[in-house]
Short mmCIF file of C-alpha atoms in Angstrom, two decimals:
data_model
loop_
_atom_site.label_atom_id
_atom_site.label_comp_id
_atom_site.label_asym_id
_atom_site.label_seq_id
_atom_site.Cartn_x
_atom_site.Cartn_y
_atom_site.Cartn_z
CA UNK U 1 -0.05 -0.15 0.08
CA UNK U 2 1.13 3.42 -1.02
CA UNK U 3 2.12 5.41 2.56
CA UNK U 4 1.28 8.53 1.01
CA UNK U 5 -2.62 7.72 0.92
CA UNK U 6 -2.64 6.67 5.30
CA UNK U 7 -6.00 8.62 5.12
CA UNK U 8 -7.41 4.96 2.86
CA UNK U 9 -5.17 2.35 4.41
CA UNK U 10 -5.89 3.10 8.17
CA UNK U 11 -9.57 2.45 6.87
CA UNK U 12 -8.73 -0.51 5.57
CA UNK U 13 -6.31 -2.46 7.48
CA UNK U 14 -9.30 -1.73 10.42
CA UNK U 15 -10.61 -5.54 9.67
CA UNK U 16 -10.52 -8.79 7.59
CA UNK U 17 -13.00 -9.73 5.54
CA UNK U 18 -12.89 -13.34 5.54
CA UNK U 19 -11.91 -15.95 7.58
CA UNK U 20 -10.77 -18.26 4.49
CA UNK U 21 -10.53 -18.33 0.76
CA UNK U 22 -9.92 -20.16 -2.51
CA UNK U 23 -8.76 -19.23 -6.06
CA UNK U 24 -8.89 -22.74 -7.51
CA UNK U 25 -11.61 -22.07 -9.52
CA UNK U 26 -14.32 -19.53 -10.87
CA UNK U 27 -14.77 -16.60 -9.15
CA UNK U 28 -12.49 -15.88 -6.07
CA UNK U 29 -14.69 -16.45 -3.22
CA UNK U 30 -14.56 -14.97 0.16
CA UNK U 31 -16.78 -15.08 3.64
CA UNK U 32 -19.77 -12.62 3.99
CA UNK U 33 -17.94 -9.15 5.47
CA UNK U 34 -18.77 -8.72 9.35
CA UNK U 35 -19.71 -5.59 8.40
CA UNK U 36 -22.68 -4.29 6.16
CA UNK U 37 -21.30 -3.01 2.70
CA UNK U 38 -22.68 -0.18 1.02
CA UNK U 39 -25.61 -1.23 -1.64
CA UNK U 40 -24.23 -1.62 -4.49
CA UNK U 41 -26.54 -0.31 -7.88
CA UNK U 42 -26.25 -3.81 -9.70
CA UNK U 43 -27.50 -3.89 -13.49
CA UNK U 44 -27.70 -7.40 -15.25
CA UNK U 45 -24.95 -9.17 -16.02
CA UNK U 46 -22.58 -8.79 -19.13
CA UNK U 47 -21.44 -11.41 -21.50
CA UNK U 48 -17.83 -11.37 -21.52
CA UNK U 49 -15.71 -12.69 -24.86
CA UNK U 50 -12.01 -13.48 -25.19
CA UNK U 51 -10.21 -15.05 -27.83
CA UNK U 52 -13.05 -14.88 -30.36
CA UNK U 53 -14.86 -16.85 -28.15
CA UNK U 54 -17.95 -16.40 -25.07
CA UNK U 55 -17.16 -17.31 -20.98
CA UNK U 56 -18.64 -19.02 -19.15
CA UNK U 57 -17.71 -16.46 -16.57
CA UNK U 58 -19.72 -12.55 -16.43
CA UNK U 59 -19.42 -9.03 -16.05
CA UNK U 60 -21.81 -6.93 -14.27
CA UNK U 61 -22.45 -3.44 -14.42
CA UNK U 62 -22.13 -1.67 -10.64
CA UNK U 63 -23.02 1.97 -10.38
CA UNK U 64 -22.70 2.46 -14.14
CA UNK U 65 -19.03 0.56 -14.04
CA UNK U 66 -18.57 -2.34 -15.56
CA UNK U 67 -16.68 -4.85 -13.80
CA UNK U 68 -14.52 -8.21 -14.56
CA UNK U 69 -14.12 -11.51 -12.46
CA UNK U 70 -10.42 -11.26 -11.20
CA UNK U 71 -10.37 -14.91 -12.19
CA UNK U 72 -11.24 -14.01 -16.17
CA UNK U 73 -7.51 -12.31 -16.05
CA UNK U 74 -5.98 -15.61 -15.17
CA UNK U 75 -8.17 -17.79 -16.89
CA UNK U 76 -8.73 -15.72 -20.31
CA UNK U 77 -5.67 -13.34 -20.50
CA UNK U 78 -3.45 -16.11 -18.70
CA UNK U 79 -1.83 -13.40 -15.91
CA UNK U 80 -0.75 -15.00 -13.00
CA UNK U 81 -3.34 -14.73 -9.98
CA UNK U 82 -2.01 -15.56 -6.26
CA UNK U 83 -3.59 -15.20 -3.19
CA UNK U 84 -1.49 -14.56 0.34
CA UNK U 85 -3.29 -15.68 3.43
CA UNK U 86 -0.77 -13.80 5.46
CA UNK U 87 -1.67 -9.89 4.17
CA UNK U 88 -5.53 -11.11 2.63
CA UNK U 89 -4.27 -9.86 -0.36
CA UNK U 90 -5.13 -10.68 -3.91
CA UNK U 91 -2.28 -10.11 -6.80
CA UNK U 92 -3.00 -10.27 -10.38
CA UNK U 93 -0.21 -9.68 -12.93
CA UNK U 94 3.51 -9.46 -12.54
CA UNK U 95 6.06 -6.53 -12.54
CA UNK U 96 5.30 -3.57 -12.89
CA UNK U 97 2.02 -4.62 -13.65
CA UNK U 98 0.84 -6.57 -10.80
CA UNK U 99 -2.05 -5.55 -9.23
CA UNK U 100 -2.88 -5.97 -5.58
CA UNK U 101 -6.44 -6.19 -4.50
CA UNK U 102 -5.91 -5.87 -0.02
CA UNK U 103 -9.40 -7.29 1.54
CA UNK U 104 -10.88 -6.18 4.79
CA UNK U 105 -14.45 -5.63 5.78
CA UNK U 106 -14.64 -2.02 4.34
CA UNK U 107 -13.82 -2.64 1.22
CA UNK U 108 -11.04 -3.55 -1.56
CA UNK U 109 -8.32 -1.50 -1.00
CA UNK U 110 -5.87 -1.54 -4.66
CA UNK U 111 -2.64 -0.59 -6.14
CA UNK U 112 -0.77 -1.57 -8.81
CA UNK U 113 2.82 -1.98 -7.24
CA UNK U 114 2.97 -0.25 -4.45
CA UNK U 115 0.84 2.63 -6.35
CA UNK U 116 -2.49 3.65 -5.04
CA UNK U 117 -5.15 3.67 -7.33
CA UNK U 118 -7.58 6.09 -6.52
CA UNK U 119 -10.11 8.75 -7.79
CA UNK U 120 -10.91 11.96 -6.45
CA UNK U 121 -14.02 12.23 -8.44
CA UNK U 122 -16.75 11.12 -6.12
CA UNK U 123 -17.15 8.01 -8.41
CA UNK U 124 -15.69 4.34 -7.48
CA UNK U 125 -14.79 3.85 -11.17
CA UNK U 126 -11.53 2.37 -9.77
CA UNK U 127 -12.66 0.96 -7.26
CA UNK U 128 -12.93 -3.25 -6.94
CA UNK U 129 -15.69 -5.04 -5.62
CA UNK U 130 -16.65 -7.88 -3.20
CA UNK U 131 -19.96 -8.80 -4.77
CA UNK U 132 -21.82 -11.53 -3.08
CA UNK U 133 -18.74 -13.23 -1.89
CA UNK U 134 -16.82 -12.23 -5.60
CA UNK U 135 -13.57 -10.16 -6.56
CA UNK U 136 -14.74 -7.84 -9.14
CA UNK U 137 -12.01 -4.83 -11.04
CA UNK U 138 -13.46 -2.31 -13.25
CA UNK U 139 -12.54 -2.26 -16.80
CA UNK U 140 -11.79 1.17 -16.42
CA UNK U 141 -8.96 0.10 -13.91
CA UNK U 142 -7.71 -2.65 -16.41
CA UNK U 143 -7.71 -0.50 -19.54
CA UNK U 144 -5.94 2.30 -18.37
CA UNK U 145 -3.25 0.57 -15.73
CA UNK U 146 -3.24 -2.78 -16.87
CA UNK U 147 -2.82 -2.91 -21.21
CA UNK U 148 -6.45 -4.46 -21.61
CA UNK U 149 -7.95 -3.58 -24.27
CA UNK U 150 -12.01 -3.67 -24.93
CA UNK U 151 -14.95 -3.95 -27.82
CA UNK U 152 -18.17 -3.06 -25.91
CA UNK U 153 -21.41 -4.16 -27.94
CA UNK U 154 -24.35 -2.36 -26.79
CA UNK U 155 -26.61 -4.74 -28.56
CA UNK U 156 -25.27 -7.77 -27.24
CA UNK U 157 -24.62 -5.97 -24.26
CA UNK U 158 -21.44 -7.78 -24.18
CA UNK U 159 -17.39 -6.70 -23.86
CA UNK U 160 -14.73 -8.85 -25.88
CA UNK U 161 -11.33 -8.54 -24.07
CA UNK U 162 -7.86 -8.16 -25.38
CA UNK U 163 -4.47 -7.40 -24.64
CA UNK U 164 -2.85 -3.98 -25.62
CA UNK U 165 0.18 -3.75 -28.27
CA UNK U 166 2.81 -2.74 -26.23
CA UNK U 167 6.37 -1.02 -26.72
CA UNK U 168 8.59 -3.84 -26.98
CA UNK U 169 10.81 -2.89 -23.65
CA UNK U 170 11.17 -3.55 -20.04
CA UNK U 171 10.68 -1.67 -17.39
CA UNK U 172 11.86 -2.32 -13.92
CA UNK U 173 11.28 -1.14 -10.74
CA UNK U 174 14.47 0.20 -8.69
CA UNK U 175 14.68 0.88 -4.89
CA UNK U 176 16.69 3.51 -2.89
CA UNK U 177 16.27 3.25 0.48
CA UNK U 178 17.90 6.09 3.05
CA UNK U 179 16.03 4.40 6.26
CA UNK U 180 18.10 5.97 9.39
CA UNK U 181 17.28 7.00 13.43
CA UNK U 182 15.07 10.05 11.70
CA UNK U 183 13.12 9.19 8.91
CA UNK U 184 12.00 5.77 7.02
CA UNK U 185 13.09 6.75 3.49
CA UNK U 186 12.22 4.34 0.33
CA UNK U 187 12.28 5.49 -2.97
CA UNK U 188 10.99 3.19 -6.06
CA UNK U 189 11.31 4.17 -9.53
CA UNK U 190 10.70 2.72 -12.84
CA UNK U 191 14.11 2.02 -15.28
CA UNK U 192 13.72 0.94 -19.06
CA UNK U 193 15.40 -1.47 -21.31
CA UNK U 194 15.49 -3.31 -24.71
CA UNK U 195 16.20 0.42 -26.35
CA UNK U 196 19.43 1.61 -27.81
CA UNK U 197 22.19 2.68 -25.33
CA UNK U 198 21.85 6.40 -25.81
CA UNK U 199 18.10 6.28 -25.62
CA UNK U 200 18.23 4.35 -22.15
CA UNK U 201 20.62 6.05 -20.63
CA UNK U 202 18.74 9.09 -21.39
CA UNK U 203 15.61 8.27 -20.13
CA UNK U 204 17.22 6.53 -16.95
CA UNK U 205 19.13 9.59 -16.38
CA UNK U 206 15.98 11.72 -15.84
CA UNK U 207 14.14 8.94 -13.34
CA UNK U 208 17.02 7.97 -11.77
CA UNK U 209 18.10 11.70 -10.92
CA UNK U 210 14.43 12.94 -9.88
CA UNK U 211 14.29 9.67 -7.66
CA UNK U 212 18.07 10.43 -5.99
CA UNK U 213 16.71 14.10 -5.84
CA UNK U 214 13.72 13.13 -3.76
CA UNK U 215 16.07 10.83 -1.29
CA UNK U 216 18.57 13.71 -0.92
CA UNK U 217 15.76 16.24 -0.05
CA UNK U 218 14.37 13.82 2.11
CA UNK U 219 17.48 13.35 4.45
CA UNK U 220 17.67 17.40 4.49
CA UNK U 221 14.52 17.10 6.21
CA UNK U 222 14.88 14.68 7.88
CA UNK U 223 18.05 15.67 9.62
CA UNK U 224 15.96 18.74 11.29
CA UNK U 225 13.75 16.19 12.89
CA UNK U 226 14.07 16.94 16.76
CA UNK U 227 14.06 13.48 18.10
CA UNK U 228 12.54 14.03 21.78
CA UNK U 229 9.05 15.17 20.45
CA UNK U 230 8.38 14.67 17.26
CA UNK U 231 7.88 11.01 15.19
CA UNK U 232 10.22 9.58 12.78
CA UNK U 233 9.27 11.02 9.73
CA UNK U 234 8.66 9.32 6.49
CA UNK U 235 9.22 9.43 2.64
CA UNK U 236 8.36 7.14 -0.22
CA UNK U 237 8.01 7.52 -3.86
CA UNK U 238 5.91 5.28 -5.90
CA UNK U 239 4.99 5.33 -9.78
CA UNK U 240 2.75 3.68 -12.28
CA UNK U 241 3.24 3.49 -16.20
CA UNK U 242 -0.16 5.13 -17.83
CA UNK U 243 1.21 4.40 -21.22
CA UNK U 244 3.56 2.10 -22.94
CA UNK U 245 2.27 2.14 -26.53
CA UNK U 246 2.98 3.77 -30.29
CA UNK U 247 6.82 4.55 -29.00
CA UNK U 248 5.76 6.88 -26.30
CA UNK U 249 6.44 6.06 -22.86
CA UNK U 250 4.29 8.04 -20.12
CA UNK U 251 4.72 7.58 -16.27
CA UNK U 252 3.32 8.95 -13.51
CA UNK U 253 5.39 9.31 -9.67
CA UNK U 254 3.93 10.08 -6.35
CA UNK U 255 6.46 11.66 -4.03
CA UNK U 256 4.66 11.47 -0.65
CA UNK U 257 6.52 12.88 2.86
CA UNK U 258 5.20 12.85 6.42
CA UNK U 259 6.98 15.23 9.26
CA UNK U 260 4.39 15.91 11.29
CA UNK U 261 1.01 16.77 11.87
CA UNK U 262 -2.77 15.73 10.71
CA UNK U 263 -1.23 14.10 7.18
CA UNK U 264 1.63 14.35 4.93
CA UNK U 265 1.72 16.02 1.75
CA UNK U 266 1.92 14.29 -1.81
CA UNK U 267 3.69 15.76 -5.31
CA UNK U 268 3.11 14.12 -8.56
CA UNK U 269 4.98 14.21 -11.74
CA UNK U 270 4.20 13.16 -14.96
CA UNK U 271 7.22 12.06 -17.56
CA UNK U 272 6.18 11.16 -21.23
CA UNK U 273 9.12 10.31 -23.31
CA UNK U 274 10.10 9.24 -27.03
CA UNK U 275 11.60 6.09 -27.33
CA UNK U 276 12.80 7.29 -30.54
CA UNK U 277 15.70 9.74 -28.86
CA UNK U 278 14.96 9.57 -25.38
CA UNK U 279 13.26 13.14 -25.43
CA UNK U 280 11.18 13.86 -22.69
CA UNK U 281 7.76 15.27 -24.37
CA UNK U 282 4.87 18.06 -23.20
CA UNK U 283 2.25 18.86 -24.72
CA UNK U 284 2.95 20.81 -27.36
CA UNK U 285 5.00 17.75 -29.38
CA UNK U 286 1.32 15.83 -29.28
CA UNK U 287 -0.74 18.19 -30.17
CA UNK U 288 1.17 20.50 -32.72
CA UNK U 289 -1.52 20.25 -35.35
CA UNK U 290 -3.64 21.68 -33.61
CA UNK U 291 -2.35 25.43 -32.70
CA UNK U 292 -5.00 26.35 -31.24
CA UNK U 293 -5.30 23.58 -28.73
CA UNK U 294 -3.87 26.06 -25.83
CA UNK U 295 -7.21 28.57 -26.09
CA UNK U 296 -9.53 25.08 -26.51
CA UNK U 297 -7.90 23.63 -23.53
CA UNK U 298 -7.66 26.46 -21.38
CA UNK U 299 -11.93 27.13 -22.18
CA UNK U 300 -12.51 23.54 -21.14
CA UNK U 301 -10.47 23.13 -17.92
CA UNK U 302 -12.39 26.76 -16.39
CA UNK U 303 -15.05 24.40 -17.52
CA UNK U 304 -14.00 21.33 -15.43
CA UNK U 305 -13.04 22.56 -12.72
CA UNK U 306 -15.00 25.53 -11.67
CA UNK U 307 -17.21 23.52 -9.16
CA UNK U 308 -14.10 21.55 -7.54
CA UNK U 309 -12.01 24.91 -7.45
CA UNK U 310 -11.65 27.38 -4.55
CA UNK U 311 -14.01 30.31 -4.84
CA UNK U 312 -11.26 32.91 -5.80
CA UNK U 313 -9.43 30.42 -8.26
CA UNK U 314 -9.76 29.85 -11.95
CA UNK U 315 -7.86 26.76 -12.85
CA UNK U 316 -7.26 26.81 -16.96
CA UNK U 317 -4.51 26.27 -18.27
CA UNK U 318 -0.96 26.56 -16.87
CA UNK U 319 2.16 27.31 -19.01
CA UNK U 320 3.48 23.61 -18.01
CA UNK U 321 0.71 21.77 -17.49
CA UNK U 322 0.95 18.86 -15.19
CA UNK U 323 -0.19 16.17 -17.56
CA UNK U 324 0.33 11.75 -18.59
CA UNK U 325 -0.89 10.33 -21.05
CA UNK U 326 -3.68 7.32 -21.20
CA UNK U 327 -5.28 5.30 -23.66
CA UNK U 328 -7.26 7.65 -26.42
CA UNK U 329 -5.78 10.53 -24.63
CA UNK U 330 -4.32 12.50 -21.92
CA UNK U 331 -5.04 13.84 -18.55
CA UNK U 332 -3.91 17.02 -16.15
CA UNK U 333 -3.92 17.30 -12.73
CA UNK U 334 -3.43 19.69 -10.27
CA UNK U 335 -1.22 19.77 -7.12
CA UNK U 336 -2.54 19.02 -3.46
CA UNK U 337 -4.19 22.78 -2.48
CA UNK U 338 -3.11 24.21 -5.78
CA UNK U 339 -6.97 24.75 -6.75
CA UNK U 340 -9.11 23.22 -4.40
CA UNK U 341 -8.95 21.77 -0.60
CA UNK U 342 -6.62 19.15 0.51
CA UNK U 343 -9.90 16.52 0.26
CA UNK U 344 -9.66 16.82 -3.16
CA UNK U 345 -6.50 15.67 -3.62
CA UNK U 346 -4.90 15.64 -7.52
CA UNK U 347 -7.98 17.20 -9.65
CA UNK U 348 -7.64 15.32 -12.56
CA UNK U 349 -9.13 16.28 -15.90
CA UNK U 350 -9.30 13.73 -19.01
CA UNK U 351 -9.34 14.59 -22.56
CA UNK U 352 -9.28 12.58 -26.17
CA UNK U 353 -6.91 13.48 -28.48
CA UNK U 354 -10.06 13.90 -30.61
CA UNK U 355 -11.85 16.65 -28.61
CA UNK U 356 -8.40 18.63 -29.72
CA UNK U 357 -6.78 17.35 -33.05
CA UNK U 358 -8.27 17.23 -36.63
CA UNK U 359 -9.90 14.12 -37.50
CA UNK U 360 -7.66 11.30 -38.42
CA UNK U 361 -4.55 12.80 -36.98
CA UNK U 362 -2.36 10.61 -35.11
CA UNK U 363 -0.38 12.32 -32.33
CA UNK U 364 2.03 9.66 -32.34
CA UNK U 365 3.44 9.69 -35.66
CA UNK U 366 6.52 11.31 -35.08
CA UNK U 367 7.17 8.98 -32.59
CA UNK U 368 7.17 5.21 -34.66
#
């Protein structure tokens, strides 16, 4: 669990959902929760297909979200699925795309290889569910973070599942640990392989430098801790890959620090690279076919943020917006407190390329 999201972790850790579980076949099952779960708006089943075949297991639509049984990911898509009885956690996938589901009386906590997946829009679009003793994962989470694609047939109410064609590169997680008497400092950062040496070095140098800078600044802050009255400080970095296709790689990192008080703070950064030459990309590089995109995006952001932002803030497009890529488009986000209260987290707004680019334009043409 990403320690930067303690406000959710504390609740999830309060109780254990089940006394026993099985992943031997069908849906993953768990004993009924000891607490009364919030009532879900569950609609008729969704027919699931994979590799041209109709699956025996079905999906469900819950609160408007299409939910997939986690065993479908194993049985139909070949992803490894494991259960850890010590932590009451199911894991599906591997490496940096390992989805962990921590089950308790209070719900299902979700993290991707340590990076907490959550949504601040007030919806539950990334929230896994225990439905009648079976675990389900939102398709949106699978599409946004695990490289799973889906084709929806509205007349048949069916969803064809498959795997996206990813860039042929390796991505691993490296760790810097600087824990001492004043602080726990654990920093995870990505490292790429499978590219030309010059390109690899360029990208990895940026990723490593940012991790080392955070480690250094964390040590500096911790050196001022008053051990007589202050608890040990806490610094954590985790990351997630949000797009790894079309010759482009996009990563989001969260750097969390707790030095006392009611809660810690997190700085989020989006990093997008061309795998052709290692260049770090901005929106200008992806939207250059739309010379007026800044004006359009500014208007759209002001409209989208008006109900979230502080009353004295008009949140439009910054000179250097924080963003990351996702399938079919990109997401622009604001830092904690930048435009809204702490409870709003990182206000994030998604846009499709089709909203801004001329019809038929390929934003990735220059990077393939």
